[in-house]
PDB file of C-alpha atoms and ligand atoms in Angstrom:
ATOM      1  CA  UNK A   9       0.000   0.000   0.000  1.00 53.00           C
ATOM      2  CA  UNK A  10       1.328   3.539  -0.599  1.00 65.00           C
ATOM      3  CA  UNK A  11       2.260   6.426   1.517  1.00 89.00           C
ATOM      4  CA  UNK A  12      -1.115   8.002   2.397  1.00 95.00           C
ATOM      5  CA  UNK A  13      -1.042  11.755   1.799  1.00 97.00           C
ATOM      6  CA  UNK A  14      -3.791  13.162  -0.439  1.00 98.00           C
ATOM      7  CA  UNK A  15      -7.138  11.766   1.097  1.00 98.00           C
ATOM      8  CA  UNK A  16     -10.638  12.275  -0.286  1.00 98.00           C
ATOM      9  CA  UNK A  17     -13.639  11.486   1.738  1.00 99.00           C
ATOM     10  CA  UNK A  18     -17.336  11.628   0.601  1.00 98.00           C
ATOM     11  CA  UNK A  19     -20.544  11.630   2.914  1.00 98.00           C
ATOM     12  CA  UNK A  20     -23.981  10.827   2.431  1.00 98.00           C
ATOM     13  CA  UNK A  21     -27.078  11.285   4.742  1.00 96.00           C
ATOM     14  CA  UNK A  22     -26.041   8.386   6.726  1.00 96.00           C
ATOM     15  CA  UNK A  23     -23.933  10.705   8.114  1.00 98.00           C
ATOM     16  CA  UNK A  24     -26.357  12.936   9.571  1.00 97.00           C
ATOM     17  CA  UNK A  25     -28.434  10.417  10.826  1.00 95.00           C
ATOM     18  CA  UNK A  26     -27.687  10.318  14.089  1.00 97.00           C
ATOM     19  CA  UNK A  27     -28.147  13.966  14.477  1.00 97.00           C
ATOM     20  CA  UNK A  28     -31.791  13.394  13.660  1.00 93.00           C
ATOM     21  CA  UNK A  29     -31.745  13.622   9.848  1.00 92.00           C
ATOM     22  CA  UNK A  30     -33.786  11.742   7.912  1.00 87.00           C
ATOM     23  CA  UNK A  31     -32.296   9.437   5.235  1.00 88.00           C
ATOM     24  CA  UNK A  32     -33.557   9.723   1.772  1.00 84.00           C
ATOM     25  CA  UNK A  33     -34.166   6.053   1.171  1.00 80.00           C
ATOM     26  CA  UNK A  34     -36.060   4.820   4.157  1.00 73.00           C
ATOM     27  CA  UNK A  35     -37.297   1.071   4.364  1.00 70.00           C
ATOM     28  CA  UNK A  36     -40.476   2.383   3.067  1.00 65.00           C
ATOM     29  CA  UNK A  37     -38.972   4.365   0.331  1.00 64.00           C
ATOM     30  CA  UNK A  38     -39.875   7.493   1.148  1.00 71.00           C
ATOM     31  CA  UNK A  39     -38.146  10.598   1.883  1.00 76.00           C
ATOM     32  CA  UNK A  40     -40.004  12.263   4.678  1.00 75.00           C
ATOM     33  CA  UNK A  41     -43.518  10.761   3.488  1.00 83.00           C
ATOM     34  CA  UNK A  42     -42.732  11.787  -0.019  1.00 87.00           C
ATOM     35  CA  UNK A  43     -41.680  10.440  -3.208  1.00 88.00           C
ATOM     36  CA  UNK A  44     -38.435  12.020  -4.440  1.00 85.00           C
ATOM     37  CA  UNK A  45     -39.792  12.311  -7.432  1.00 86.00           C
ATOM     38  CA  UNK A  46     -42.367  14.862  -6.397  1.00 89.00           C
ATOM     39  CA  UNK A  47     -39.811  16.999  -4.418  1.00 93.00           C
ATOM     40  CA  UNK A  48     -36.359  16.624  -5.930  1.00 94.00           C
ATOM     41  CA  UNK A  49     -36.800  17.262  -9.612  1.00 95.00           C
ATOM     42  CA  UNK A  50     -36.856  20.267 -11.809  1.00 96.00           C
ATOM     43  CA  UNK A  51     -40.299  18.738 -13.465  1.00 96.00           C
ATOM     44  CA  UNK A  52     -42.360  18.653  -9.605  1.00 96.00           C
ATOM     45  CA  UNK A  53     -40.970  22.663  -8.821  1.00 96.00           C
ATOM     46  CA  UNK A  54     -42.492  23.528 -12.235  1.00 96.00           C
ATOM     47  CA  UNK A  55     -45.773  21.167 -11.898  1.00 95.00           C
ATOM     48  CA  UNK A  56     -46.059  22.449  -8.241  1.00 95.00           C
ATOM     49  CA  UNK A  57     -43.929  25.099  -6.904  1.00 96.00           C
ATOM     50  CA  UNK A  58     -45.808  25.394  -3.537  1.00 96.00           C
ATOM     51  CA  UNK A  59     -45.263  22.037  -2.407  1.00 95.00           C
ATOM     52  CA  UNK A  60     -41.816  21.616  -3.189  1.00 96.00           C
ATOM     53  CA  UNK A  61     -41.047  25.048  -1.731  1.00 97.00           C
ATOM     54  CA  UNK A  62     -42.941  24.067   1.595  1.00 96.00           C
ATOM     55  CA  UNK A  63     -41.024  20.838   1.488  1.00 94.00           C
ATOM     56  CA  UNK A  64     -38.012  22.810   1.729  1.00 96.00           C
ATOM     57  CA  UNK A  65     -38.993  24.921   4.179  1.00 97.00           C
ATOM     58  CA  UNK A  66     -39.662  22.469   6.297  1.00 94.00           C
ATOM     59  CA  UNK A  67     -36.041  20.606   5.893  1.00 94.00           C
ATOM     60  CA  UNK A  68     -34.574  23.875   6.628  1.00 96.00           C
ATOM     61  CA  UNK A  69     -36.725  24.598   9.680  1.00 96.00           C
ATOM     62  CA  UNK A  70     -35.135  21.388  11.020  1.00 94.00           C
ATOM     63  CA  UNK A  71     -31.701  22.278  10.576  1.00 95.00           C
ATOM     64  CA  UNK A  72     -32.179  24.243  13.494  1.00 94.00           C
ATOM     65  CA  UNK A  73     -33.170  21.531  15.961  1.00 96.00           C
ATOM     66  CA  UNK A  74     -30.018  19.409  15.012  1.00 97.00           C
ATOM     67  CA  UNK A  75     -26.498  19.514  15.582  1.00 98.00           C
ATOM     68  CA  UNK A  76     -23.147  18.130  14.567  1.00 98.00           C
ATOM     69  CA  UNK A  77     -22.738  14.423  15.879  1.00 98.00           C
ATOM     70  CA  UNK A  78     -19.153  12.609  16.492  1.00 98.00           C
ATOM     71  CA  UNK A  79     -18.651  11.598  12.927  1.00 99.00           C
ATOM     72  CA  UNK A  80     -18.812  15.160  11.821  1.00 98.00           C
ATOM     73  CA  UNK A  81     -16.921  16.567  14.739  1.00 98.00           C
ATOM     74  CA  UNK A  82     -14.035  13.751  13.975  1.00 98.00           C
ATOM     75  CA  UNK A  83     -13.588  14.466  10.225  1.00 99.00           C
ATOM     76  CA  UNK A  84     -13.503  18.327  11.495  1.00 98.00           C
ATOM     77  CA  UNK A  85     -10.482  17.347  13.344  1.00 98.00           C
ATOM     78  CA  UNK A  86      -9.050  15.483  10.566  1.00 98.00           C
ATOM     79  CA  UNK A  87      -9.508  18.166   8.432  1.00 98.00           C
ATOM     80  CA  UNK A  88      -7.643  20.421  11.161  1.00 98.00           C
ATOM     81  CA  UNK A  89      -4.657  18.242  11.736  1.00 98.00           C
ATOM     82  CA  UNK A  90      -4.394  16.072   8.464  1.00 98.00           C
ATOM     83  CA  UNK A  91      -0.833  17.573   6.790  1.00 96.00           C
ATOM     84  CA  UNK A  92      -1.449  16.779   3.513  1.00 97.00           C
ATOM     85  CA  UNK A  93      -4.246  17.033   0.942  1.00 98.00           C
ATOM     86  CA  UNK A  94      -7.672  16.312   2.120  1.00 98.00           C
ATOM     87  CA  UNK A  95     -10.922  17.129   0.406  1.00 98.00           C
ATOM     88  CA  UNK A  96     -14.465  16.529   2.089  1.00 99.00           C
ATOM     89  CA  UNK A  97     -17.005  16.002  -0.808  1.00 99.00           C
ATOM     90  CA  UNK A  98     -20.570  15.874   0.787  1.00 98.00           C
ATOM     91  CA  UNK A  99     -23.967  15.064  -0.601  1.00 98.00           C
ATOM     92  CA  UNK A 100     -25.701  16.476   2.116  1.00 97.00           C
ATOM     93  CA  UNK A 101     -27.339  19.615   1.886  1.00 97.00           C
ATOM     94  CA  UNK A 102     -27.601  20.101   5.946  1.00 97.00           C
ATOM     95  CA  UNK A 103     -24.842  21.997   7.157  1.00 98.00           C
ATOM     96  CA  UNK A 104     -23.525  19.926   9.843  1.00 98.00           C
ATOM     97  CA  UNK A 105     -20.471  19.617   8.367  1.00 98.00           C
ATOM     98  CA  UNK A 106     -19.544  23.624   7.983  1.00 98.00           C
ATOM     99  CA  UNK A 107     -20.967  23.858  11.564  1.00 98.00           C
ATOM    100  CA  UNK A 108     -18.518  21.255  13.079  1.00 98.00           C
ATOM    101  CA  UNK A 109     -15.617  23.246  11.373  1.00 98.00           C
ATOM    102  CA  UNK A 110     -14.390  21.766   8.218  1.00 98.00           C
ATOM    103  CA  UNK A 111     -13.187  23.710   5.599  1.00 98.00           C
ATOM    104  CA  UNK A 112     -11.869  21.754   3.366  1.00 98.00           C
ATOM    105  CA  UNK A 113     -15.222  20.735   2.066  1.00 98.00           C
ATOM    106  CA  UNK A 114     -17.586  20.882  -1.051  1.00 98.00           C
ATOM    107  CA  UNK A 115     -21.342  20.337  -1.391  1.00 98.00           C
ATOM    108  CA  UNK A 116     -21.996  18.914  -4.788  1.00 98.00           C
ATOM    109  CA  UNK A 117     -25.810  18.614  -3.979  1.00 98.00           C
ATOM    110  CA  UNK A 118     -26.276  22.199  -3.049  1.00 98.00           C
ATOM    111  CA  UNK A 119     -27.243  24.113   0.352  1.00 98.00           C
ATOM    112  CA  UNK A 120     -30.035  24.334   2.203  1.00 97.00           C
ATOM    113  CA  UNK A 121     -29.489  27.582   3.255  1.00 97.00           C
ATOM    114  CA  UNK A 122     -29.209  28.515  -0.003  1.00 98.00           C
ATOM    115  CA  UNK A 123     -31.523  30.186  -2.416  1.00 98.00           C
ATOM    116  CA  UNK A 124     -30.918  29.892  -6.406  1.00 98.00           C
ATOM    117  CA  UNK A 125     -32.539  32.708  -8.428  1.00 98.00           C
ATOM    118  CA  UNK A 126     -34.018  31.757 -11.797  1.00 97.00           C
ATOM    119  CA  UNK A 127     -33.594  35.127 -13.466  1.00 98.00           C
ATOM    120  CA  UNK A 128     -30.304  35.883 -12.638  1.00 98.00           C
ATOM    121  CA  UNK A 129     -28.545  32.884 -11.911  1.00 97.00           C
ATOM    122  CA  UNK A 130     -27.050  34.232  -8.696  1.00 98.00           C
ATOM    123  CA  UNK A 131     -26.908  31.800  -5.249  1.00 97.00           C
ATOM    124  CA  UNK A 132     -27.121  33.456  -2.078  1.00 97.00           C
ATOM    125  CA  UNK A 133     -27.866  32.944   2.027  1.00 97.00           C
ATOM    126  CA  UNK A 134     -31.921  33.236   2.383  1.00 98.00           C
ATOM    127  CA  UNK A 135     -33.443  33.478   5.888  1.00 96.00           C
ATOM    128  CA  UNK A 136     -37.424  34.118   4.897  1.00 97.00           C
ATOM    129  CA  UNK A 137     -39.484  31.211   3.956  1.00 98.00           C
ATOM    130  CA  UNK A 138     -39.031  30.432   0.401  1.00 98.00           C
ATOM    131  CA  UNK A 139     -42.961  29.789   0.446  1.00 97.00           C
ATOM    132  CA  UNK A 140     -42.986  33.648   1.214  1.00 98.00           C
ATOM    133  CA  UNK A 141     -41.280  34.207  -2.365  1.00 98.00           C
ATOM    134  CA  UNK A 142     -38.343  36.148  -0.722  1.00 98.00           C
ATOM    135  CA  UNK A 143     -37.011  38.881  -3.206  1.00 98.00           C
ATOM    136  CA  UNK A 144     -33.227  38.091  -4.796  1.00 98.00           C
ATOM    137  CA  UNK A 145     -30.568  40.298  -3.203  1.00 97.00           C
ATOM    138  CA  UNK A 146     -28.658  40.283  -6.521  1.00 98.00           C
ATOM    139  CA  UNK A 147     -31.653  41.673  -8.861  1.00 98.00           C
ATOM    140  CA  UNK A 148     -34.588  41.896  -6.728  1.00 98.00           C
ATOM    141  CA  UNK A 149     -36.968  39.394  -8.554  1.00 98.00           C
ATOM    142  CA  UNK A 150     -38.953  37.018  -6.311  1.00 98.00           C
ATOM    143  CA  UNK A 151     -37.636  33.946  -8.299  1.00 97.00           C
ATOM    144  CA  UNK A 152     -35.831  32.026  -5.564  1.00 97.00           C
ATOM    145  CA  UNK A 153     -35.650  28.590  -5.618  1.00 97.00           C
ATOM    146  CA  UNK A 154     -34.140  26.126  -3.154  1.00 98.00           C
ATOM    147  CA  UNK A 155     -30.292  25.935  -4.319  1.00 98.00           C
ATOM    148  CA  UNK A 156     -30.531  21.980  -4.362  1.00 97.00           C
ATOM    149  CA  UNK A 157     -28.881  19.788  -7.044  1.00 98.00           C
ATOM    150  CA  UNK A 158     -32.243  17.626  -8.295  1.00 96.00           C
ATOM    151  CA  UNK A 159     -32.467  14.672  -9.894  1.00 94.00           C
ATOM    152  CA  UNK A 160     -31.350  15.353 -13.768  1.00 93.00           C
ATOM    153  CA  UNK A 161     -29.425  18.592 -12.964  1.00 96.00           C
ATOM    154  CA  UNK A 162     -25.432  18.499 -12.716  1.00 97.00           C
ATOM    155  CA  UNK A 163     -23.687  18.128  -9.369  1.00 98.00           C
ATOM    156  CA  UNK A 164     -21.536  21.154  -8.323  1.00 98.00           C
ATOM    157  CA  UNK A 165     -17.681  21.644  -8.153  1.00 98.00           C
ATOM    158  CA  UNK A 166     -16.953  18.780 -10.152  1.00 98.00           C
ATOM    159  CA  UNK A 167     -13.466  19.441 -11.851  1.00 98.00           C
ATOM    160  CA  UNK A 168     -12.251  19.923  -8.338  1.00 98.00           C
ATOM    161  CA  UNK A 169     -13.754  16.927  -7.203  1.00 98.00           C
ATOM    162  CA  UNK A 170     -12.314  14.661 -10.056  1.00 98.00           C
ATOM    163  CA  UNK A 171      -8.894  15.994 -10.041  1.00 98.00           C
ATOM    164  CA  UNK A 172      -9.352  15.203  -6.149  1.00 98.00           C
ATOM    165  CA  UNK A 173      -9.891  11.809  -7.285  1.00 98.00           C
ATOM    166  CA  UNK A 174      -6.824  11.302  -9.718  1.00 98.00           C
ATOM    167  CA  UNK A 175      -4.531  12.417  -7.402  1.00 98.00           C
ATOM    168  CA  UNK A 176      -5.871  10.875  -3.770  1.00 98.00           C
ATOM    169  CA  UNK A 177      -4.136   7.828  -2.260  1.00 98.00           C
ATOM    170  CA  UNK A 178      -7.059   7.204   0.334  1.00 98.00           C
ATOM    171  CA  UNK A 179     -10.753   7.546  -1.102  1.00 98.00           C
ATOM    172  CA  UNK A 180     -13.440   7.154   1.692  1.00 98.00           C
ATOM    173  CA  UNK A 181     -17.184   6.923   1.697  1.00 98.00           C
ATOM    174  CA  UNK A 182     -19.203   7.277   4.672  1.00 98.00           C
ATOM    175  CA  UNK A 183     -23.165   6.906   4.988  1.00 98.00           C
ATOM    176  CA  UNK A 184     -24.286   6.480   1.594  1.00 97.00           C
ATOM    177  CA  UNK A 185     -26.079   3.985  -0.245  1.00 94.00           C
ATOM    178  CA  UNK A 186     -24.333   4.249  -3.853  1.00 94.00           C
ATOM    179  CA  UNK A 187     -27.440   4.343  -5.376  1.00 92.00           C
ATOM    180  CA  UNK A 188     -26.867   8.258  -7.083  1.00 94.00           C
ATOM    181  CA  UNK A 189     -24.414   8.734  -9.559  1.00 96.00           C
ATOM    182  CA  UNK A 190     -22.128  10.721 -10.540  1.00 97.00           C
ATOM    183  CA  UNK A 191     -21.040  10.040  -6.311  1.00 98.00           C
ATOM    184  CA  UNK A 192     -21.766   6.097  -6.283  1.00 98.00           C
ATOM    185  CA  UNK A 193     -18.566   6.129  -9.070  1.00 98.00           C
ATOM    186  CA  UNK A 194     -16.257   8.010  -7.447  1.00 98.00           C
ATOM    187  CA  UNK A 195     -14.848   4.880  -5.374  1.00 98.00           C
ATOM    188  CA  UNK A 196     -13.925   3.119  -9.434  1.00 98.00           C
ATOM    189  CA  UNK A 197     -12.646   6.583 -10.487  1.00 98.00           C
ATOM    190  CA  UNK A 198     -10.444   6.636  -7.767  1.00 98.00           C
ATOM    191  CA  UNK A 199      -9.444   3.331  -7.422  1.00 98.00           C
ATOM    192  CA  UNK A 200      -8.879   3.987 -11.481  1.00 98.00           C
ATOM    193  CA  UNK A 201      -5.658   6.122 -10.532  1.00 97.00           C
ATOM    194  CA  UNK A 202      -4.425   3.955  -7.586  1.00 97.00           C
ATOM    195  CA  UNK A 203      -6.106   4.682  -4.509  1.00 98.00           C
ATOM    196  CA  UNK A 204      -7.491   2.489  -1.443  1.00 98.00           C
ATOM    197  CA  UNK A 205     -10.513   2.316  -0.828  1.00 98.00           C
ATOM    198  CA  UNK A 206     -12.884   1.861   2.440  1.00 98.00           C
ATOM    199  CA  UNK A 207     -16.548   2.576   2.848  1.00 98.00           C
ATOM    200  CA  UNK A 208     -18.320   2.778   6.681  1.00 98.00           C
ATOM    201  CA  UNK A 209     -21.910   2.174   6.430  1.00 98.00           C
ATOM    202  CA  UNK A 210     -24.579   0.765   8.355  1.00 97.00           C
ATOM    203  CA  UNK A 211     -25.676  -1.341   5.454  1.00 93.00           C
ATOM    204  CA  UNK A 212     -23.715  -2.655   2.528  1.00 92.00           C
ATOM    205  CA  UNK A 213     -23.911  -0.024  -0.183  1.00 93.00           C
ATOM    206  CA  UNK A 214     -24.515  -0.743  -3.801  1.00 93.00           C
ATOM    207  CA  UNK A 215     -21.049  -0.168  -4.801  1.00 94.00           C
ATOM    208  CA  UNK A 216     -19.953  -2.221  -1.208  1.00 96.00           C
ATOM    209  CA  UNK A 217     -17.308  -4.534  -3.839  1.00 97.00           C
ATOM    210  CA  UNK A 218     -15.855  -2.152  -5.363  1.00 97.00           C
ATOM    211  CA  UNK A 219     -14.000  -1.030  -1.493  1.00 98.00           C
ATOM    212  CA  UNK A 220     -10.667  -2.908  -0.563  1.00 98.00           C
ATOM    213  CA  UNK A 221     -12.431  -2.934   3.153  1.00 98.00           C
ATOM    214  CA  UNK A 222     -15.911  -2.265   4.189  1.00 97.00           C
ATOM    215  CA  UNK A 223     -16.594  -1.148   8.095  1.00 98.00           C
ATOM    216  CA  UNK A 224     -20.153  -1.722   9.331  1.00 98.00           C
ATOM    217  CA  UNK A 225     -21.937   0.279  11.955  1.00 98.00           C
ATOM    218  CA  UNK A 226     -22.624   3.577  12.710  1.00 98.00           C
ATOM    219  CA  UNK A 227     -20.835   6.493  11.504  1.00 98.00           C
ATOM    220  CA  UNK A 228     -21.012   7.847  14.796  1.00 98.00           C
ATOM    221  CA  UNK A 229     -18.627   5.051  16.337  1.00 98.00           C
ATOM    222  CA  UNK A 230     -16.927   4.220  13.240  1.00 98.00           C
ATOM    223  CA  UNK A 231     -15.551   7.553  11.602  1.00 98.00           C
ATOM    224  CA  UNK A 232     -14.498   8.887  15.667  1.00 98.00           C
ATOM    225  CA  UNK A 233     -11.861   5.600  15.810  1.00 98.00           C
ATOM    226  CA  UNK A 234     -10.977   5.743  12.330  1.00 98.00           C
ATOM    227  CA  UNK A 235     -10.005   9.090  12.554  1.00 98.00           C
ATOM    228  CA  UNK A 236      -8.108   8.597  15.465  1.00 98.00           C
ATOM    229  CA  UNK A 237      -6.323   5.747  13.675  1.00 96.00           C
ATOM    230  CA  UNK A 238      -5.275   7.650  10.886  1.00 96.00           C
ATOM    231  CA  UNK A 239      -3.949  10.510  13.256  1.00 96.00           C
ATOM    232  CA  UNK A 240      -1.612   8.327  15.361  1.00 94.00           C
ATOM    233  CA  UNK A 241       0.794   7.318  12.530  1.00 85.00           C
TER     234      UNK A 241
HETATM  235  N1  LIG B   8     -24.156   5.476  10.178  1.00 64.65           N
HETATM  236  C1  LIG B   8     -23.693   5.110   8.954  1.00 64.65           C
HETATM  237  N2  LIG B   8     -24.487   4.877   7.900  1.00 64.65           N
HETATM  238  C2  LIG B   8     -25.812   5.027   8.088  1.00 64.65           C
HETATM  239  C3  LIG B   8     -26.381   5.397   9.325  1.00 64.65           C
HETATM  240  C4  LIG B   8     -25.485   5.629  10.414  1.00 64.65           C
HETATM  241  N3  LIG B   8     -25.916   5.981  11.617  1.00 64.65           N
HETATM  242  N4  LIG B   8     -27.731   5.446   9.173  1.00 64.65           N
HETATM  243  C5  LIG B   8     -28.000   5.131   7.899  1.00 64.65           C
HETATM  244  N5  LIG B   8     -26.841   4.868   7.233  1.00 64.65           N
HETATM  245  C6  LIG B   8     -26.654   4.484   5.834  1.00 64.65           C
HETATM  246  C7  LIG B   8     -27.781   3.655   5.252  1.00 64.65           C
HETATM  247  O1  LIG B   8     -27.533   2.283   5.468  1.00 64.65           O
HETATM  248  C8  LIG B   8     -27.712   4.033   3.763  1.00 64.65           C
HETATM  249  O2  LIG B   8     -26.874   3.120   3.059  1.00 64.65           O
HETATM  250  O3  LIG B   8     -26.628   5.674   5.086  1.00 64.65           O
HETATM  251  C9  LIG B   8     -27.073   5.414   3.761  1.00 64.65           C
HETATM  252  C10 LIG B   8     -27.995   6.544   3.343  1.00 64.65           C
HETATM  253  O4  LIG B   8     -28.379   6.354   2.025  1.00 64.65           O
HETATM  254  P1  LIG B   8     -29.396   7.345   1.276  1.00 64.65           P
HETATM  255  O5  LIG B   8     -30.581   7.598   2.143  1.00 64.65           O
HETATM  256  O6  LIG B   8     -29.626   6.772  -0.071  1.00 64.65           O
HETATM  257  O7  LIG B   8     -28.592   8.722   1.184  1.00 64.65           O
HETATM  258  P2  LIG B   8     -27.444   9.173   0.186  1.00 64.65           P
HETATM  259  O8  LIG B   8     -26.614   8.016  -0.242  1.00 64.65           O
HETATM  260  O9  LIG B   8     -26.764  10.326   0.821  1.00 64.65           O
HETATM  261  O10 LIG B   8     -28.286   9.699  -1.049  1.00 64.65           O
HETATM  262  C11 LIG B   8     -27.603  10.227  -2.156  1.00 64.65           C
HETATM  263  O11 LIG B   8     -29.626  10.832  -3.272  1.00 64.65           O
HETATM  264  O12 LIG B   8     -31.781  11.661  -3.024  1.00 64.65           O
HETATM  265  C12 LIG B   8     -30.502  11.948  -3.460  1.00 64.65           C
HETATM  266  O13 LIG B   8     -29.431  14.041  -3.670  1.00 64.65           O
HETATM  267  C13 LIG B   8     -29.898  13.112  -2.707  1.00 64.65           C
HETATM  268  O14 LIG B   8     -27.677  13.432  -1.819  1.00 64.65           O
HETATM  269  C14 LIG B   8     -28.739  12.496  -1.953  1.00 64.65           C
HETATM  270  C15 LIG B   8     -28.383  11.317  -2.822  1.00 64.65           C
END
């Protein structure tokens, strides 16, 4: 095995679970009593803006009843003490992650505090309701929509995130199920260019063969020892 120095780690909602997040794909399929198809596609916001704007609202209300767990607190202090290269690619849009202090990261679903307006392209920090059809503060129009990477639309940052990939010598994936692509590939992509490969999951994910070592259990326990593992060499 090589020298580890350039490590890239990607989370999924699994990762927030323990906070009190819901997971998108529940035993009962469902992603808070919804299909994703009705909330988390360009098609439902234009067939019915109200309810996938309330939906939203409602995710974002929670955000402020949860908080950081152990997983998110130990990759914090990876990404604090970790020398070399280290890149935190999430698919969450909570923001657990920026509140437990890494910086080193990327959201390449989007942000639930964010706002996307659909007249002038601009993202920005929105604290009203979206179902109150906040005004822009870039151009003014009340076209906000929830800055969320939907089914069909292209993940953000992604030329940092693949030349992340090509160049890390430790790829890691924690709390997801590997059923969403482009993410679920980034284990072959880096494994592609020479990297190890471990996934911690409660489950087996989809993609659970394509890791040299798979760690079972909760990310809370898991992530914490690993972390501290990784730190005492
Ligand atoms: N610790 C570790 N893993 C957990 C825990 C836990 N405490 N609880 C659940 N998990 C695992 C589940 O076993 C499951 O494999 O987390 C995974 C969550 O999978 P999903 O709900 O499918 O979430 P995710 O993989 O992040 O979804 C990817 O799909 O809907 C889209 O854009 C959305 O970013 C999301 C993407």
């Amino acid at each position: 095995m090589r020298e580890i120095n350039n490590i890239v780690i990607l989370t999924g909602a699994g990762i927030s679970a323990e906070s009190g997040v819901a997971t998108f794909r529940g035993p009962d399929g469902l992603w808070e009593g919804h299909r994703v198809e009705d909330v988390a596609t360009p098609e439902a916001f234009q067939r019915d803006p109200d309810l996938v704007l309330k939906f939203y609202d409602e995710r974002r209300a929670k955000l402020q009843t949860v908080e950081p767990n152990a997983a998110h607190k130990a990759l914090a202090r990876l990404d604090a003490e970790w020398g070399g290269n280290l890149l935190l690619v999430t698919q969450n849009v909570d923001d657990l992650h920026d509140r437990a202090g890494s910086s080193r990261l990327v959201h390449m679903h989007g942000d639930l505090l964010n706002g996307l307006c659909l007249s002038c392209g601009q993202r920005s920090v929105i604290t009203d309701d979206f179902s109150n059809r906040p005004a822009c503060p870039h151009c003014g129009e009340r076209t906000i929509r929830p800055d969320i990477v939907w089914f069909g639309e292209m993940p953000y940052h992604m030329d940092q995130i693949e030349l992340a990939l090509a160049r890390c010598d430790l790829f890691v994936s924690i709390g997801t199920s590997g059923a969403v692509y482009p993410a679920a590939g980034f284990v072959q992509t880096a494994r592609h260019y020479g990297a190890q490969a471990l996934e911690m999951n409660l489950d087996p994910s989809d993609g659970s063969l394509y890791f040299h070592e798979s760690r079972m259990g909760k990310a809370g326990e898991l992530v914490p020892a690993w972390v501290e593992t990784l730190l005492s060499y």
